[in-house]
Amino acid sequence: MAISEPASLRGGPQISNRVNSTTLDKRLTNIYDYYSGGGFSSIMLKQCLDIISFIFTLTLISFGIFRVDWLSIIRCTISDSCTGKLLRHDFPLILIILAVPFVPICLGYLGFLLVRAARTYKWGRWVRALFVQLCIDEDYLANTPWPVIADRLIHSSFLDRTSMTRGGEERVVPLTMAEITARLCRTDNFLIGLVNNNVVPLPRPSFIALFHKVTRHRKNPRHRAPAGYAAAPADGDDLTGVDGMLDSGSLDQPLTPDDSAAPGVAEDLSVGSLPPIEPLPIALPSILASSMSEPTQLPVDSVYGVTSLFSTRPNVYFTQVGETALRLAFLNKMMITRNIGTGYPANIIPPSFRNDPVSARRIVVTRFRLYGLIALPLTPFIFVYALIFSVLGHGSEFYANPATLGTGRWSRYALLRFRRYNELPHNFARRVRESYQHADDYVNQFRNPVADQLVHFVIYVLSGALVFLLFVTLVDDSLATSVTVLNRNLLWYTGVLSVAVIGLRSLVATTGSTTDPVTALNKVAECTGFMPPQWVGEEHTKHVLKQFRRLYSTQIQVLLDELQGIIVLPYTLLVVMPRAADSIVEWVAYHEEVIEAPPIGGVYQPRNYDQGGKSMI
């Protein structure tokens, strides 16, 4: 049997030391990472493989940059042997200059991986000992639901906290299921709230947005929006009212039409079951209003992305590296995590956000610019490493099936729009996996018969040429390497034609793919919980498909966006994010749903926290 009765309930041995309230978030995160990682052996193996993968990638990059003579290889022809020209025998000055920052950066990141592995080993042993006390078998951890683990933690009383009453007596505060979920999702809830309320700026950099603006103006010069206003919809795009709904956040409404119609689990799993907290005032104080009068904010359309999702300009830009930078620069340091030397309880929003917003804004801007300055010299190396890592990671998939780069994938912005508040990552990942098949089915409803006929014709021609080359190879295999066309042998053309034919076949509509777009999109909405009212009844139209494709793009496009996000990361942290510091401070300090909920601390508690009573744990 995988799980038996807890030792604490049977009078068996218990772990005597209780977790300090200031480290409760960290301990719960360690327990959840241990659970989602598959146990001690799995998480330690992952740490070791990460170190080995980095060393392998670093060796490959070093060999390719410092040892291989690429100019000689490019000058080589098929008739001229490249023996002796592959390796570099001299090192130009530019390579020596490049090696000066390259070596310490790589050694520093390697040291970071080693320290992370050591820390993982330390807390992994602690969690493993805790699971032994709770009689949880690690071999069956993958098949054990998380609520079972959380229930054991609650009944074990090991994570209970002690607090002082007004009379000076020590009181034990038991842990609840709602508190576990709220603590685990605290930072993620704030991130979702920042994005869904259009507080975080999501524009593309100025030079990229300018390129899109120029190209769009050439296509339709009469659609020129004045400064500070949303761009006019293109022909055929009936987007009336959608931008305003994005601003108000009504696009994130769950599928359940009546929130009160889903009773039961909401009272047990939402933070609303905690002691009631009086909402904070929404009125903007005069001191913050005076600081916002400075000319530091851009127009709403270019900073807050109010019209980003469904505007005709592709200005929504939120990548994985941007999210990581936002977490490091702001979210992870937004609340007081330790009460040592501060005089305030742990995990609360600093009082300076409400008492002195000007100083809070200055701190936020300083942190963004500090991380921007750190990212500035690291950007080239991060870009090269990410490029090589992406090529190695997706190279085998592309070799096995070249059509994988054209498969659909949700953008990072779409994932944040889809995720529900108080939803644990493993539940969200399951919903996303279920949505991919339905999203592909919806996209496949819109086929162009003219393009399909042309693709069929090209496939027929290329397949004929490929069959001819294979026949020549069967007759005499030496011809594949001896016969050359345009300085390339027949073997090279055989490989190129094979990849081209496989890739083009992925573009052809499969049999029976044209069904019902309404059913396909509704299935996507059931998995993602995202269904704008403007899409209802218009599922078969091209403008809904256009809006859908901005959320569900190809895998190669997502990879290119991630690489582009690395390039513009310093610009985002140094220029874009500081301009939105006023709005970020105002939202955190005075939004009615950003509250202090004892004993958890600062949390973001939207009205539909449990998404219609659905269990998020």
Coordinates of C-alpha atoms in Angstrom, one line a residue:
M1 CA 0.0 0.0 0.0
A2 CA 1.4 3.4 -1.0
I3 CA 0.2 5.4 1.9
S4 CA -0.7 4.3 5.3
E5 CA -2.0 6.1 8.4
P6 CA 0.3 8.9 9.5
A7 CA 2.6 8.1 12.4
S8 CA 1.4 11.3 14.2
L9 CA -2.1 9.9 14.2
R10 CA -1.0 6.5 15.4
G11 CA 1.1 7.7 18.3
G12 CA 4.3 6.8 16.4
P13 CA 7.5 8.9 16.2
Q14 CA 7.1 12.5 15.1
I15 CA 9.5 15.2 14.0
S16 CA 9.8 17.4 17.1
N17 CA 11.0 20.8 15.6
R18 CA 8.2 23.0 14.3
V19 CA 8.9 25.2 11.2
N20 CA 9.4 28.8 11.9
S21 CA 6.7 31.1 10.5
T22 CA 9.3 33.1 8.6
T23 CA 10.4 30.0 6.7
L24 CA 7.1 28.4 6.2
D25 CA 6.8 29.5 2.6
K26 CA 10.2 28.2 1.8
R27 CA 9.5 24.8 3.5
L28 CA 6.1 24.4 1.7
T29 CA 7.8 25.3 -1.6
N30 CA 10.5 22.6 -0.9
I31 CA 7.8 20.0 -0.2
Y32 CA 5.9 20.9 -3.4
D33 CA 9.1 20.8 -5.5
Y34 CA 10.0 17.5 -4.0
Y35 CA 6.5 16.1 -4.8
S36 CA 6.4 17.5 -8.4
G37 CA 10.0 16.5 -9.0
G38 CA 9.2 12.8 -8.3
G39 CA 11.2 12.3 -5.1
F40 CA 14.8 12.7 -3.8
S41 CA 16.4 10.5 -6.4
S42 CA 14.7 12.2 -9.3
I43 CA 15.5 15.8 -8.2
M44 CA 19.1 15.0 -7.5
L45 CA 19.5 13.3 -10.8
K46 CA 18.1 16.3 -12.5
Q47 CA 20.6 18.6 -10.7
C48 CA 23.5 16.3 -11.8
L49 CA 22.2 16.2 -15.4
D50 CA 21.9 20.0 -15.5
I51 CA 25.5 20.3 -14.5
I52 CA 26.7 17.8 -17.1
S53 CA 24.5 19.4 -19.8
F54 CA 26.0 22.8 -19.0
I55 CA 29.5 21.4 -19.2
F56 CA 28.8 19.7 -22.5
T57 CA 27.2 22.8 -24.0
L58 CA 30.0 25.0 -22.7
T59 CA 32.6 22.6 -24.2
L60 CA 30.7 22.6 -27.5
I61 CA 30.5 26.4 -27.6
S62 CA 34.2 26.8 -26.7
F63 CA 35.3 24.4 -29.3
G64 CA 33.1 26.0 -32.0
I65 CA 34.2 29.6 -31.2
F66 CA 37.8 29.3 -30.2
R67 CA 39.0 26.2 -32.1
V68 CA 37.1 25.8 -35.3
D69 CA 38.2 28.0 -38.3
W70 CA 34.8 28.8 -39.8
L71 CA 36.2 31.1 -42.5
S72 CA 38.3 28.2 -43.9
I73 CA 35.3 25.9 -43.9
I74 CA 33.1 28.4 -45.8
R75 CA 35.9 28.8 -48.4
C76 CA 36.1 25.1 -48.9
T77 CA 34.5 23.6 -52.0
I78 CA 33.5 20.1 -52.7
S79 CA 36.6 19.5 -54.9
D80 CA 39.0 21.0 -52.4
S81 CA 39.8 18.9 -49.4
C82 CA 39.3 20.6 -46.0
T83 CA 41.8 18.4 -44.2
G84 CA 43.9 20.6 -41.9
K85 CA 41.7 23.6 -42.4
L86 CA 39.1 22.7 -39.8
L87 CA 41.0 23.6 -36.6
R88 CA 42.4 27.0 -35.8
H89 CA 46.1 27.2 -35.1
D90 CA 46.3 30.9 -34.2
F91 CA 44.1 33.0 -31.9
P92 CA 43.2 36.5 -33.2
L93 CA 43.0 39.4 -30.8
I94 CA 39.2 39.4 -31.0
L95 CA 39.0 35.9 -29.6
I96 CA 41.3 36.7 -26.7
I97 CA 39.2 39.8 -25.9
L98 CA 36.0 37.6 -26.1
A99 CA 37.5 35.0 -23.8
V100 CA 38.2 37.5 -21.0
P101 CA 34.5 37.9 -19.9
F102 CA 33.5 34.5 -21.3
V103 CA 35.5 32.4 -18.8
P104 CA 34.5 34.1 -15.6
I105 CA 30.8 34.2 -16.6
C106 CA 30.8 30.5 -17.4
L107 CA 32.7 29.6 -14.2
G108 CA 30.2 31.8 -12.2
Y109 CA 27.2 30.0 -13.7
L110 CA 28.8 26.6 -13.1
G111 CA 29.4 27.6 -9.4
F112 CA 25.7 28.6 -9.2
L113 CA 24.7 25.2 -10.4
L114 CA 26.9 23.5 -7.9
V115 CA 25.6 25.6 -5.0
R116 CA 22.0 25.0 -6.2
A117 CA 22.7 21.2 -6.3
A118 CA 24.1 21.4 -2.7
R119 CA 21.1 23.3 -1.4
T120 CA 18.7 20.9 -3.2
Y121 CA 20.5 18.0 -1.6
K122 CA 20.1 19.6 1.8
W123 CA 16.4 20.4 1.7
G124 CA 15.7 17.2 -0.3
R125 CA 17.0 15.1 2.6
W126 CA 14.8 17.2 5.0
V127 CA 11.7 16.5 2.9
R128 CA 12.6 12.9 2.5
A129 CA 12.8 12.5 6.3
L130 CA 9.5 14.3 6.6
F131 CA 7.8 12.0 4.1
V132 CA 9.2 9.0 6.0
Q133 CA 7.6 10.3 9.2
L134 CA 4.3 10.8 7.2
C135 CA 4.6 7.2 5.9
I136 CA 4.6 8.4 2.3
D137 CA 6.3 5.9 -0.1
E138 CA 8.6 7.7 -2.6
D139 CA 8.1 4.9 -5.1
Y140 CA 4.4 5.8 -5.4
L141 CA 4.8 9.5 -5.2
A142 CA 4.0 10.1 -8.9
N143 CA 0.6 8.3 -8.4
T144 CA -0.3 10.1 -5.2
P145 CA -2.6 13.1 -5.5
W146 CA -1.3 16.3 -4.0
P147 CA -4.4 16.8 -1.7
V148 CA -3.4 13.5 0.0
I149 CA 0.1 14.9 0.7
A150 CA -1.3 18.2 1.9
D151 CA -3.8 16.4 4.2
R152 CA -0.9 14.5 5.8
L153 CA 1.0 17.7 6.4
I154 CA -2.1 19.2 8.1
H155 CA -2.7 16.3 10.4
S156 CA 1.0 15.8 11.2
S157 CA 1.0 19.2 13.1
F158 CA 4.7 19.5 12.1
L159 CA 4.1 22.7 10.1
D160 CA 2.0 24.4 12.8
R161 CA 3.1 27.8 13.9
T162 CA 3.2 29.4 17.3
S163 CA 1.9 32.9 17.9
M164 CA 1.7 35.2 20.9
T165 CA -1.7 36.2 22.2
R166 CA -2.5 39.6 23.7
G167 CA -2.1 38.1 27.1
G168 CA 1.4 37.0 26.3
E169 CA 0.6 33.3 26.0
E170 CA 1.9 31.1 23.2
R171 CA -0.8 29.8 20.9
V172 CA -0.5 27.0 18.3
V173 CA -1.9 28.1 14.9
P174 CA -2.8 25.0 12.8
L175 CA -2.1 24.8 9.1
T176 CA -5.1 24.7 6.7
M177 CA -5.5 23.6 3.1
A178 CA -6.3 27.1 2.0
E179 CA -3.2 28.5 3.6
I180 CA -1.0 25.9 1.9
T181 CA -2.4 26.7 -1.5
A182 CA -2.2 30.5 -0.9
R183 CA 1.4 30.3 0.2
L184 CA 2.5 28.2 -2.7
C185 CA 0.7 30.4 -5.3
R186 CA 1.4 33.7 -3.6
T187 CA 3.9 35.0 -6.2
D188 CA 2.2 33.4 -9.2
N189 CA -1.1 35.1 -8.2
F190 CA 0.5 38.5 -8.1
L191 CA 2.1 37.9 -11.5
I192 CA -1.3 36.8 -13.0
G193 CA -2.9 39.8 -11.4
L194 CA -0.3 42.2 -12.8
V195 CA -0.7 40.8 -16.3
N196 CA -4.5 40.5 -16.3
N197 CA -5.0 44.0 -14.9
N198 CA -2.6 45.4 -17.6
V199 CA -0.2 46.8 -15.0
V200 CA 2.9 45.3 -16.4
P201 CA 3.9 46.9 -19.7
L202 CA 3.9 44.3 -22.6
P203 CA 5.0 46.3 -25.6
R204 CA 7.6 45.2 -28.1
P205 CA 10.7 47.4 -28.1
S206 CA 10.5 50.7 -30.0
F207 CA 12.6 49.7 -32.9
I208 CA 10.6 46.4 -33.4
A209 CA 7.2 48.2 -33.0
L210 CA 8.4 50.9 -35.4
F211 CA 9.2 48.2 -38.0
H212 CA 5.7 46.7 -37.7
K213 CA 4.2 50.2 -37.8
V214 CA 6.0 51.1 -41.0
T215 CA 5.2 47.8 -42.7
R216 CA 1.5 48.2 -41.7
H217 CA 1.4 51.8 -42.9
R218 CA 2.7 50.7 -46.3
K219 CA -0.1 48.1 -46.6
N220 CA -2.8 50.5 -45.5
P221 CA -1.6 54.1 -45.1
R222 CA -5.0 55.5 -44.0
H223 CA -4.9 53.5 -40.7
R224 CA -2.7 55.8 -38.8
A225 CA -3.6 56.2 -35.1
P226 CA -2.8 59.5 -33.4
A227 CA -0.4 59.4 -30.4
G228 CA -1.9 58.0 -27.3
Y229 CA -4.8 56.2 -29.0
A230 CA -5.4 52.7 -30.0
A231 CA -4.7 51.7 -33.6
A232 CA -7.7 51.4 -35.9
P233 CA -8.7 47.8 -36.7
A234 CA -7.7 46.5 -40.1
D235 CA -10.3 45.7 -42.7
G236 CA -12.3 42.7 -41.7
D237 CA -11.4 42.9 -38.1
D238 CA -14.5 43.6 -36.0
L239 CA -12.8 44.3 -32.7
T240 CA -15.4 46.7 -31.3
G241 CA -15.5 46.5 -27.5
V242 CA -12.8 43.8 -27.2
D243 CA -10.0 46.2 -26.1
G244 CA -12.2 47.7 -23.4
M245 CA -13.0 44.2 -22.1
L246 CA -9.3 43.4 -22.0
D247 CA -8.7 46.5 -19.9
S248 CA -11.5 45.6 -17.5
G249 CA -10.3 42.0 -17.2
S250 CA -13.7 40.6 -18.3
L251 CA -12.0 38.3 -20.7
D252 CA -10.8 36.1 -17.9
Q253 CA -14.3 35.2 -16.7
P254 CA -14.7 31.4 -16.1
L255 CA -17.0 29.3 -18.1
T256 CA -19.4 29.1 -15.2
P257 CA -21.9 31.9 -15.8
D258 CA -22.9 32.4 -12.2
D259 CA -20.1 32.3 -9.6
S260 CA -22.6 31.6 -6.9
A261 CA -23.9 28.5 -8.7
A262 CA -20.8 26.4 -7.8
P263 CA -21.1 25.9 -4.0
G264 CA -19.2 23.6 -1.8
V265 CA -15.5 23.6 -2.2
A266 CA -15.1 27.3 -2.5
E267 CA -15.4 27.9 1.2
D268 CA -12.8 25.4 2.0
L269 CA -10.1 26.1 -0.6
S270 CA -10.2 29.9 -1.1
V271 CA -8.4 32.5 0.9
G272 CA -11.9 33.9 1.6
S273 CA -12.2 31.4 4.4
L274 CA -9.5 33.2 6.3
P275 CA -10.3 35.9 8.8
P276 CA -12.0 38.8 7.0
I277 CA -9.8 41.7 6.2
E278 CA -11.0 45.2 5.6
P279 CA -10.3 46.2 2.0
L280 CA -7.7 48.9 1.4
P281 CA -8.8 52.2 0.0
I282 CA -8.6 52.6 -3.7
A283 CA -8.3 56.4 -3.7
L284 CA -5.0 57.6 -5.0
P285 CA -3.2 59.7 -2.4
S286 CA -2.0 63.2 -3.4
I287 CA 1.6 62.3 -2.8
L288 CA 1.4 59.5 -5.4
A289 CA -0.6 61.6 -7.8
S290 CA 2.1 64.3 -7.6
S291 CA 4.8 61.8 -8.4
M292 CA 2.8 60.5 -11.3
S293 CA 2.5 63.9 -12.8
E294 CA 6.1 63.6 -14.0
P295 CA 6.4 62.9 -17.7
T296 CA 7.5 59.3 -17.2
Q297 CA 4.5 57.4 -18.5
L298 CA 3.9 56.4 -22.1
P299 CA 0.5 56.4 -23.7
V300 CA -1.8 53.7 -22.6
D301 CA -1.7 51.9 -25.9
S302 CA 2.1 51.6 -26.0
V303 CA 2.8 50.9 -22.3
Y304 CA 0.1 49.0 -20.7
G305 CA -0.9 46.9 -23.7
V306 CA -4.6 47.7 -23.2
T307 CA -5.2 47.0 -26.9
S308 CA -2.3 44.6 -27.1
L309 CA -4.1 41.3 -27.3
F310 CA -6.5 42.1 -30.1
S311 CA -5.0 45.1 -31.7
T312 CA -3.8 45.0 -35.3
R313 CA -0.3 45.8 -34.2
P314 CA 1.6 42.8 -32.8
N315 CA 2.8 44.7 -29.7
V316 CA 2.2 42.0 -27.0
Y317 CA 5.6 40.8 -26.0
F318 CA 6.1 38.6 -22.9
T319 CA 8.7 35.9 -22.9
Q320 CA 10.1 33.4 -20.4
V321 CA 13.2 35.4 -19.8
G322 CA 11.1 38.5 -19.2
E323 CA 9.0 36.7 -16.6
T324 CA 12.2 35.5 -14.9
A325 CA 13.6 39.0 -14.8
L326 CA 10.3 40.3 -13.4
R327 CA 10.3 37.7 -10.7
L328 CA 13.9 38.4 -9.7
A329 CA 13.7 42.2 -9.9
F330 CA 10.3 42.7 -8.2
L331 CA 8.0 39.9 -7.3
N332 CA 10.5 37.9 -5.2
K333 CA 11.5 41.1 -3.3
M334 CA 8.0 42.7 -3.1
M335 CA 7.2 41.4 0.4
I336 CA 9.2 41.3 3.6
T337 CA 10.2 37.7 3.9
R338 CA 12.0 38.0 7.2
N339 CA 11.0 40.0 10.3
I340 CA 14.6 40.1 11.6
G341 CA 15.6 43.7 12.2
T342 CA 12.4 45.1 10.6
G343 CA 9.9 45.0 13.4
Y344 CA 7.2 43.8 10.9
P345 CA 5.7 40.3 10.5
A346 CA 7.0 38.1 7.8
N347 CA 5.5 38.0 4.3
I348 CA 3.8 41.4 4.3
I349 CA 3.8 44.1 1.8
P350 CA 6.3 46.8 3.0
P351 CA 4.5 49.7 4.6
S352 CA 6.4 52.1 2.4
F353 CA 4.2 51.1 -0.5
R354 CA 1.3 52.9 1.2
N355 CA 3.0 55.4 3.5
D356 CA 5.7 56.6 1.2
P357 CA 4.9 55.7 -2.4
V358 CA 7.5 58.0 -3.8
S359 CA 10.2 56.1 -2.0
A360 CA 8.6 52.8 -3.0
R361 CA 8.6 53.9 -6.6
R362 CA 12.3 54.9 -6.3
I363 CA 13.1 51.5 -4.9
V364 CA 11.2 49.7 -7.7
V365 CA 12.9 51.7 -10.4
T366 CA 16.3 51.2 -8.8
R367 CA 15.8 47.4 -8.7
F368 CA 14.7 47.3 -12.4
R369 CA 17.6 49.4 -13.5
L370 CA 20.1 47.4 -11.4
Y371 CA 19.0 44.1 -13.0
G372 CA 19.1 45.8 -16.4
L373 CA 22.7 46.9 -15.9
I374 CA 23.5 43.3 -14.8
A375 CA 21.8 41.9 -17.9
L376 CA 23.5 44.3 -20.2
P377 CA 27.0 42.6 -20.4
L378 CA 25.5 39.1 -19.9
T379 CA 23.0 39.4 -22.9
P380 CA 25.4 38.2 -25.6
F381 CA 26.5 35.2 -23.7
I382 CA 23.0 34.3 -22.6
F383 CA 21.9 34.6 -26.2
V384 CA 24.6 32.3 -27.5
Y385 CA 24.0 29.7 -24.8
A386 CA 20.2 29.8 -25.3
L387 CA 20.6 29.5 -29.1
I388 CA 22.9 26.5 -28.8
F389 CA 20.7 24.9 -26.1
S390 CA 17.6 25.4 -28.3
V391 CA 19.4 23.8 -31.3
L392 CA 20.6 20.9 -29.3
G393 CA 17.2 20.5 -27.5
H394 CA 15.1 20.6 -30.6
G395 CA 17.6 19.2 -33.1
S396 CA 16.7 15.6 -32.4
E397 CA 13.0 16.4 -32.7
F398 CA 13.5 18.2 -36.0
Y399 CA 15.7 15.3 -37.3
A400 CA 13.0 12.8 -36.5
N401 CA 10.1 14.9 -37.7
P402 CA 10.8 18.3 -39.4
A403 CA 7.2 19.3 -39.0
T404 CA 7.6 19.7 -35.2
L405 CA 8.9 23.3 -35.6
G406 CA 5.5 24.1 -37.2
T407 CA 3.4 22.7 -34.5
G408 CA 1.3 25.0 -32.4
R409 CA 2.4 26.2 -29.0
W410 CA 0.8 28.7 -26.5
S411 CA 2.7 31.9 -26.0
R412 CA 3.9 32.9 -22.5
Y413 CA 1.3 35.7 -22.4
A414 CA -1.5 33.2 -23.2
L415 CA -0.4 30.9 -20.4
L416 CA -0.6 33.7 -17.9
R417 CA -4.1 34.6 -19.2
F418 CA -5.3 31.0 -18.9
R419 CA -3.9 30.2 -15.5
R420 CA -6.5 30.5 -12.7
Y421 CA -5.8 32.1 -9.4
N422 CA -4.7 29.7 -6.7
E423 CA -4.0 26.9 -9.2
L424 CA -1.0 24.8 -8.6
P425 CA 1.4 24.3 -11.5
H426 CA 0.9 20.6 -12.0
N427 CA -2.9 21.1 -12.4
F428 CA -2.3 23.9 -14.8
A429 CA 0.2 21.9 -16.8
R430 CA -2.4 19.1 -17.2
R431 CA -5.0 21.5 -18.5
V432 CA -2.6 23.0 -21.0
R433 CA -1.5 19.5 -22.3
E434 CA -5.2 18.7 -22.9
S435 CA -5.8 21.9 -24.8
Y436 CA -3.1 21.3 -27.5
Q437 CA -5.0 18.7 -29.5
H438 CA -8.2 20.8 -29.5
A439 CA -6.2 23.9 -30.5
D440 CA -4.7 22.1 -33.4
D441 CA -8.1 20.9 -34.5
Y442 CA -9.5 24.4 -34.5
V443 CA -6.6 25.8 -36.5
N444 CA -6.9 23.0 -39.0
Q445 CA -10.5 24.0 -39.7
F446 CA -9.3 27.0 -41.8
R447 CA -7.7 25.6 -44.9
N448 CA -7.0 27.4 -48.1
P449 CA -7.9 25.1 -51.0
V450 CA -5.6 27.0 -53.4
A451 CA -2.6 26.7 -51.1
D452 CA -3.3 23.0 -50.5
Q453 CA -3.3 22.3 -54.2
L454 CA 0.0 24.2 -54.7
V455 CA 1.5 22.3 -51.8
H456 CA 0.4 19.0 -53.2
F457 CA 2.0 19.9 -56.5
V458 CA 5.3 20.9 -54.9
I459 CA 5.3 17.7 -52.9
Y460 CA 4.7 15.7 -56.1
V461 CA 7.6 17.3 -57.9
L462 CA 10.0 17.0 -54.9
S463 CA 9.0 13.4 -54.3
G464 CA 9.6 12.6 -57.9
A465 CA 13.1 14.1 -57.8
L466 CA 13.8 12.2 -54.5
V467 CA 12.7 8.9 -55.9
F468 CA 15.0 9.5 -58.9
L469 CA 18.0 10.2 -56.6
L470 CA 17.2 7.1 -54.6
F471 CA 17.0 5.0 -57.8
V472 CA 20.4 6.3 -58.9
T473 CA 21.9 5.4 -55.5
L474 CA 20.5 1.9 -55.7
V475 CA 22.0 1.4 -59.2
D476 CA 25.5 2.6 -58.1
D477 CA 26.0 3.9 -54.6
S478 CA 29.3 5.6 -55.6
L479 CA 27.4 8.0 -57.8
A480 CA 25.8 9.6 -54.7
T481 CA 29.2 11.0 -53.7
S482 CA 31.0 11.3 -57.0
V483 CA 28.4 13.1 -59.1
T484 CA 28.1 16.8 -58.2
V485 CA 25.5 19.5 -59.1
L486 CA 26.4 23.1 -58.3
N487 CA 29.3 21.9 -56.1
R488 CA 27.0 19.6 -54.1
N489 CA 26.9 15.8 -54.4
L490 CA 23.7 13.8 -54.8
L491 CA 23.7 12.6 -51.2
W492 CA 23.3 16.2 -50.0
Y493 CA 20.3 16.8 -52.3
T494 CA 18.7 13.6 -51.1
G495 CA 18.8 14.8 -47.5
V496 CA 17.5 18.2 -48.4
L497 CA 14.7 16.9 -50.5
S498 CA 13.7 14.4 -47.7
V499 CA 13.4 17.2 -45.1
A500 CA 11.5 19.4 -47.5
V501 CA 8.9 16.7 -48.4
I502 CA 8.3 15.8 -44.8
G503 CA 8.0 19.4 -43.8
L504 CA 5.5 20.2 -46.6
R505 CA 3.4 17.2 -45.8
S506 CA 2.7 18.7 -42.4
L507 CA 1.1 21.7 -44.1
V508 CA -1.4 19.6 -46.0
A509 CA -4.9 19.1 -44.5
T510 CA -5.5 15.7 -43.2
T511 CA -8.6 13.7 -44.1
G512 CA -11.6 14.7 -42.2
S513 CA -9.9 17.7 -40.6
T514 CA -12.7 20.1 -41.7
T515 CA -15.4 19.5 -39.0
D516 CA -17.0 22.1 -36.8
P517 CA -15.0 25.2 -35.7
V518 CA -17.5 25.9 -33.0
T519 CA -17.1 22.6 -31.3
A520 CA -13.3 22.7 -31.7
L521 CA -13.0 26.2 -30.1
N522 CA -15.5 25.3 -27.3
K523 CA -13.2 22.3 -26.4
V524 CA -10.3 24.7 -26.3
A525 CA -12.3 26.9 -24.0
E526 CA -13.2 24.0 -21.7
C527 CA -9.5 23.3 -21.1
T528 CA -8.2 26.9 -21.0
G529 CA -11.2 28.7 -19.4
F530 CA -10.6 31.5 -21.9
M531 CA -13.5 32.4 -24.2
P532 CA -14.0 36.1 -25.0
P533 CA -17.7 37.0 -25.6
Q534 CA -16.8 38.4 -29.0
W535 CA -15.8 35.0 -30.1
V536 CA -19.1 33.4 -29.4
G537 CA -21.0 32.9 -32.6
E538 CA -18.0 34.1 -34.7
E539 CA -15.8 31.0 -34.3
H540 CA -15.9 30.3 -38.0
T541 CA -14.6 33.8 -39.1
K542 CA -11.0 34.7 -40.0
H543 CA -10.7 37.6 -37.6
V544 CA -11.3 35.2 -34.6
L545 CA -8.7 32.9 -36.1
K546 CA -6.3 35.8 -36.4
Q547 CA -6.8 36.7 -32.7
F548 CA -6.5 33.0 -31.7
R549 CA -3.2 32.7 -33.6
R550 CA -1.7 35.6 -31.7
L551 CA -2.1 33.4 -28.6
Y552 CA -1.3 30.0 -30.3
S553 CA 1.6 30.5 -32.6
T554 CA 4.1 28.0 -34.1
Q555 CA 6.9 26.5 -32.1
I556 CA 9.6 28.1 -34.2
Q557 CA 7.9 31.5 -33.7
V558 CA 7.9 31.0 -29.9
L559 CA 11.6 30.1 -30.0
L560 CA 12.4 33.2 -32.1
D561 CA 10.5 35.4 -29.6
E562 CA 12.4 33.9 -26.7
L563 CA 15.7 34.7 -28.4
Q564 CA 14.5 38.2 -29.3
G565 CA 13.4 38.6 -25.7
I566 CA 17.0 38.0 -24.6
I567 CA 18.3 40.7 -26.9
V568 CA 15.9 43.3 -25.7
L569 CA 16.0 42.3 -22.0
P570 CA 18.3 45.2 -21.0
Y571 CA 16.1 47.7 -22.8
T572 CA 13.0 46.3 -21.1
L573 CA 14.5 46.6 -17.6
L574 CA 16.3 49.9 -18.1
V575 CA 13.6 51.8 -20.0
V576 CA 10.2 50.0 -20.2
M577 CA 9.7 48.7 -16.7
P578 CA 10.8 51.9 -14.9
R579 CA 8.1 53.9 -16.8
A580 CA 5.4 51.6 -15.3
A581 CA 6.8 51.9 -11.7
D582 CA 4.1 54.3 -10.6
S583 CA 1.3 52.0 -11.8
I584 CA 2.9 48.9 -10.2
V585 CA 3.3 50.7 -6.8
E586 CA -0.3 52.0 -7.0
W587 CA -1.7 48.6 -7.9
V588 CA 0.2 46.7 -5.1
A589 CA -0.5 49.3 -2.4
Y590 CA -4.1 50.4 -3.2
H591 CA -5.8 47.7 -5.2
E592 CA -8.9 46.5 -3.4
E593 CA -7.9 42.9 -3.8
V594 CA -4.3 43.1 -2.6
I595 CA -4.8 42.5 1.1
E596 CA -3.0 41.4 4.2
A597 CA -4.5 38.1 5.3
P598 CA -3.2 36.8 8.7
P599 CA -1.5 34.5 9.2
I600 CA -0.5 34.2 5.5
G601 CA 0.6 37.8 4.9
G602 CA 0.2 39.7 1.7
V603 CA -1.9 37.9 -0.9
Y604 CA -3.8 38.8 -4.1
Q605 CA -7.4 37.8 -3.5
P606 CA -9.6 38.4 -6.5
R607 CA -13.4 38.0 -6.2
N608 CA -13.4 34.8 -8.3
Y609 CA -10.4 33.4 -6.4
D610 CA -11.6 29.8 -6.7
Q611 CA -12.9 30.1 -10.3
G612 CA -16.5 29.1 -9.7
G613 CA -15.8 26.7 -6.9
K614 CA -13.4 24.5 -8.9
S615 CA -10.7 22.9 -6.8
M616 CA -7.3 24.3 -7.7
I617 CA -5.3 21.9 -5.5

